[in-house]
XYZ file of C-alpha atoms in Angstrom:
323
model
C 18.760 131.098 -54.470
C 16.572 133.977 -53.282
C 17.791 137.375 -54.536
C 16.414 141.098 -55.482
C 16.476 142.414 -58.936
C 19.026 145.011 -58.284
C 21.551 141.669 -58.500
C 20.870 141.325 -62.055
C 23.452 142.846 -64.326
C 23.106 143.523 -67.866
C 25.455 144.873 -71.040
C 25.240 145.137 -74.688
C 27.662 144.127 -77.237
C 27.871 144.779 -80.905
C 27.414 141.389 -82.982
C 30.044 141.069 -85.695
C 28.112 138.359 -87.239
C 24.530 139.072 -87.182
C 22.502 136.319 -85.098
C 25.624 135.391 -83.443
C 26.101 136.002 -80.041
C 28.885 138.313 -79.206
C 31.334 138.214 -76.201
C 31.130 141.038 -73.474
C 33.602 143.201 -72.043
C 31.783 145.675 -69.516
C 28.481 145.900 -68.116
C 26.031 148.969 -67.483
C 24.117 150.424 -64.455
C 20.475 150.076 -64.719
C 17.590 151.998 -62.867
C 15.158 149.256 -63.832
C 14.525 146.419 -66.374
C 11.907 144.010 -67.544
C 12.609 141.226 -69.915
C 9.903 138.704 -70.906
C 10.747 135.263 -72.381
C 7.909 134.705 -75.014
C 6.313 131.896 -76.969
C 3.235 131.293 -78.795
C 1.693 128.210 -79.235
C -1.289 126.755 -81.611
C -3.674 124.657 -80.261
C -5.169 121.226 -82.064
C -9.043 121.373 -82.027
C -9.577 118.377 -84.022
C -12.697 116.530 -82.499
C -12.016 113.437 -80.917
C -15.741 112.390 -80.349
C -15.478 114.175 -76.966
C -16.645 117.624 -75.980
C -13.242 119.077 -75.012
C -11.810 121.929 -77.216
C -8.184 120.679 -77.516
C -6.266 117.646 -77.762
C -2.798 118.843 -78.186
C -0.704 122.330 -78.025
C 2.333 122.998 -80.422
C 4.871 125.858 -79.835
C 5.265 127.787 -83.056
C 7.152 130.773 -81.934
C 9.883 131.866 -79.149
C 11.743 135.217 -78.595
C 12.356 137.538 -75.780
C 11.334 141.198 -75.197
C 12.900 143.888 -73.180
C 12.377 147.465 -71.288
C 15.717 148.587 -69.841
C 15.871 151.907 -68.006
C 19.032 153.763 -67.142
C 20.677 157.190 -66.267
C 22.432 158.652 -69.333
C 26.251 157.482 -68.973
C 28.264 158.480 -71.669
C 30.210 155.085 -71.866
C 26.854 152.780 -71.583
C 24.952 154.729 -74.025
C 27.327 154.304 -77.309
C 26.190 150.887 -78.099
C 22.302 151.541 -77.691
C 23.002 154.449 -79.973
C 24.928 152.446 -82.536
C 22.031 149.804 -82.809
C 19.755 152.817 -83.102
C 21.646 154.738 -86.051
C 23.550 151.818 -87.269
C 26.610 153.863 -88.533
C 29.530 155.571 -86.396
C 32.482 157.456 -87.090
C 35.214 157.659 -84.611
C 38.087 160.081 -84.182
C 40.381 161.249 -81.534
C 39.667 164.688 -80.286
C 42.459 167.436 -80.257
C 43.612 165.783 -77.051
C 44.732 162.195 -76.829
C 42.804 159.608 -74.878
C 39.481 161.563 -75.727
C 37.239 160.223 -78.669
C 34.455 162.010 -80.909
C 31.931 159.373 -82.019
C 29.419 160.631 -84.826
C 26.121 158.512 -85.386
C 24.489 158.663 -88.630
C 21.162 157.203 -89.748
C 21.668 154.449 -92.283
C 19.159 154.279 -95.045
C 18.649 150.616 -94.873
C 16.484 148.085 -92.831
C 18.872 145.884 -91.325
C 20.640 148.120 -88.766
C 23.058 146.693 -86.373
C 22.267 143.995 -84.016
C 23.345 143.559 -80.573
C 23.796 140.682 -78.083
C 22.405 141.519 -74.755
C 23.913 139.759 -71.511
C 22.010 139.069 -68.308
C 23.967 137.809 -65.182
C 22.532 137.283 -61.943
C 23.066 134.854 -59.027
C 20.991 131.949 -60.730
C 21.784 132.234 -64.384
C 24.308 133.571 -66.956
C 22.612 133.832 -70.526
C 23.292 135.757 -73.583
C 20.330 136.965 -76.072
C 21.484 137.307 -79.612
C 20.012 139.356 -82.529
C 18.865 142.101 -79.973
C 17.251 144.912 -82.035
C 16.157 148.103 -80.651
C 12.665 149.007 -81.087
C 12.395 152.523 -79.508
C 14.594 154.946 -77.328
C 13.201 157.646 -75.193
C 15.439 160.118 -73.548
C 13.875 162.552 -71.223
C 14.642 164.651 -68.083
C 13.299 167.806 -66.067
C 14.842 170.332 -63.496
C 16.821 168.755 -60.638
C 17.081 165.240 -62.335
C 19.394 162.822 -64.030
C 18.812 162.454 -67.679
C 17.001 159.006 -68.088
C 16.767 156.587 -71.079
C 14.493 153.880 -71.734
C 15.042 151.224 -74.288
C 12.717 148.535 -75.849
C 14.285 145.710 -77.582
C 13.378 142.223 -79.216
C 15.968 139.193 -79.286
C 16.249 135.735 -80.130
C 15.739 133.314 -77.324
C 18.715 132.660 -74.736
C 22.011 130.683 -75.010
C 23.803 129.718 -71.812
C 27.008 131.115 -71.237
C 29.424 132.220 -68.290
C 30.869 135.843 -67.994
C 32.372 137.630 -65.128
C 30.783 141.065 -64.116
C 33.470 144.261 -64.368
C 32.184 147.600 -64.271
C 34.211 150.486 -65.187
C 34.394 154.136 -64.694
C 31.622 156.272 -66.561
C 30.059 159.751 -66.370
C 26.235 160.240 -66.047
C 24.759 163.582 -67.524
C 22.396 165.286 -65.402
C 19.580 167.794 -66.673
C 21.586 170.669 -65.455
C 23.957 169.867 -68.377
C 21.455 170.596 -71.027
C 21.843 173.034 -73.638
C 18.696 173.539 -76.065
C 18.853 175.403 -79.355
C 16.483 176.293 -81.903
C 17.262 177.702 -85.290
C 15.688 178.293 -88.809
C 18.226 175.772 -90.159
C 20.858 173.218 -89.202
C 24.020 175.394 -90.035
C 22.548 178.326 -87.872
C 22.331 176.007 -84.753
C 26.028 176.842 -83.372
C 25.224 180.645 -83.414
C 22.054 180.033 -81.640
C 21.345 181.105 -77.887
C 20.578 178.517 -75.575
C 16.670 178.280 -74.538
C 15.217 178.059 -70.993
C 13.099 174.968 -70.764
C 11.729 172.992 -67.750
C 11.690 169.319 -69.232
C 12.119 167.442 -72.527
C 11.396 164.181 -73.954
C 12.572 162.532 -77.303
C 11.282 159.347 -78.520
C 12.910 157.518 -81.492
C 10.987 154.614 -82.611
C 12.184 151.903 -85.332
C 8.891 150.055 -85.935
C 10.189 146.619 -85.923
C 9.019 143.757 -87.839
C 9.900 139.972 -86.849
C 10.962 137.561 -89.675
C 10.248 133.809 -89.203
C 10.930 131.052 -91.483
C 8.643 128.269 -91.824
C 11.043 125.587 -90.572
C 12.080 127.530 -87.201
C 10.293 128.607 -84.054
C 13.010 131.274 -83.481
C 13.090 134.773 -85.544
C 15.336 134.486 -88.274
C 15.782 138.498 -88.334
C 14.229 141.796 -86.820
C 13.582 144.559 -89.804
C 13.486 148.050 -88.806
C 11.037 149.599 -90.998
C 10.350 153.487 -90.739
C 11.824 155.777 -88.447
C 9.566 158.096 -86.443
C 10.944 160.809 -83.937
C 8.853 162.786 -81.678
C 10.128 165.636 -79.459
C 8.339 167.734 -76.886
C 9.407 170.140 -74.284
C 7.847 172.414 -71.568
C 8.793 175.913 -70.926
C 7.578 179.284 -68.975
C 5.135 180.979 -71.410
C 6.413 184.834 -71.649
C 5.193 185.876 -75.132
C 3.892 184.680 -78.394
C 7.206 184.990 -80.437
C 8.973 182.670 -78.619
C 7.259 179.381 -79.758
C 3.424 180.118 -80.403
C 3.943 181.854 -83.573
C 6.047 179.081 -84.855
C 3.158 176.719 -84.688
C 0.601 178.579 -86.286
C 2.661 180.008 -89.004
C 3.620 176.517 -90.139
C 7.523 177.237 -89.488
C 9.905 174.332 -89.893
C 12.871 174.615 -87.360
C 16.150 172.931 -86.673
C 16.877 171.567 -83.237
C 19.601 171.030 -80.979
C 19.508 169.144 -77.244
C 23.263 168.916 -76.126
C 24.342 167.597 -72.721
C 27.849 168.548 -71.564
C 29.297 167.523 -68.367
C 31.232 170.460 -67.674
C 32.363 169.316 -64.240
C 34.335 166.317 -65.694
C 37.466 166.695 -67.799
C 38.589 163.867 -69.965
C 42.449 164.022 -70.049
C 43.216 167.624 -70.773
C 40.074 169.644 -71.676
C 37.216 167.688 -73.172
C 34.082 167.079 -71.309
C 31.907 164.037 -71.513
C 29.052 165.229 -74.138
C 26.142 164.144 -76.093
C 24.689 166.046 -78.819
C 21.503 165.423 -80.741
C 20.571 167.540 -83.941
C 17.304 167.437 -85.803
C 17.849 169.054 -89.002
C 14.171 169.911 -89.865
C 10.979 169.681 -87.624
C 7.305 170.805 -87.482
C 5.757 172.077 -84.361
C 2.384 169.923 -84.267
C 0.898 170.877 -81.157
C 0.903 173.882 -78.491
C -0.762 174.268 -75.326
C -0.628 176.254 -72.227
C -1.620 175.710 -68.393
C -4.309 177.602 -67.035
C -4.458 177.321 -63.249
C -5.120 180.448 -61.052
C -1.896 180.061 -58.675
C 0.800 178.692 -60.940
C 3.169 180.190 -63.459
C 1.648 179.614 -66.899
C 3.831 177.256 -68.879
C 3.563 175.880 -72.473
C 4.174 172.570 -73.932
C 5.617 172.136 -77.473
C 5.411 169.069 -79.541
C 6.835 168.505 -82.836
C 7.690 165.942 -85.576
C 10.903 165.132 -87.227
C 11.326 165.482 -90.926
C 14.079 164.950 -93.667
C 15.898 167.986 -94.872
C 16.639 168.295 -98.441
C 18.529 170.998 -98.456
C 20.819 169.726 -95.768
C 20.543 166.108 -96.880
C 20.018 164.988 -93.396
C 17.639 163.970 -90.805
C 19.247 163.457 -87.298
C 22.752 163.539 -86.324
C 24.082 162.396 -82.956
C 27.732 163.144 -81.335
C 29.252 161.579 -78.383
C 32.608 162.251 -76.629
C 33.878 159.883 -74.325
C 37.001 157.765 -73.543
C 36.407 154.635 -75.786
C 38.427 154.774 -79.106
C 35.872 152.759 -81.392
C 32.760 150.598 -81.485
């Protein structure tokens, strides 16, 4: 059957038992996706009294790699956040049927694995042991907030599922609140800053583990975690940002996205909040075009805050009770 890429459906699901494919319950809208089923072979170059270089090929590795892009939906982003951070604590908010999920970065090297499902007019497949390599969240004025994720997984397993999309809420750039403070405890009281765009990338630095008796990966280990964040703002003075760079200051940062036009039951709004406890500005540059408003771009790296016993915290409010 001939078909277009728009007819491919995907979803993530939490694996209760690592390496074992998990059942799917709902699917997520995507804006684009690539997935490559990979194989690695070794060539037998033993000489057989001919000038031909090889006489046999043997498969030694088989896996899959993914790049998935989507708008930021408060229901669909939850499981990718779980795979990114590993730990989640869920509580009901003041109002029934709205739930707050707090994701914490677990200090180990075997974070939560997912199963990625694919369904299109030709195939139904599931890919167990799907581990996130990186997540980038970005937006600019007048746009959706977008998410790009890279995963690695085991090879596919055939399965049959029925596609079922549910109500979800996506977040636009107009929903953002951006705050900077001297430490984590001062972020609540800080004023929201005016910026034009932002991008944050969280990388897990995966390493694949193979056993000598199998061509499939036995595990993916997340090693050191790195976070880079950058934003663009209009340049008005040196005290807003430039001095922090050259004075070697450290700052706590908050990016909060609140869909104030949507109410969950009584008064809660779909919300995503990312707090970085300690960051250092690493780059500062400004535009220098004759006929354009001067803007500045700030880039900074993330650090662990010993004073707060914290590095990154992610909070999500939606209609799902637990993950």
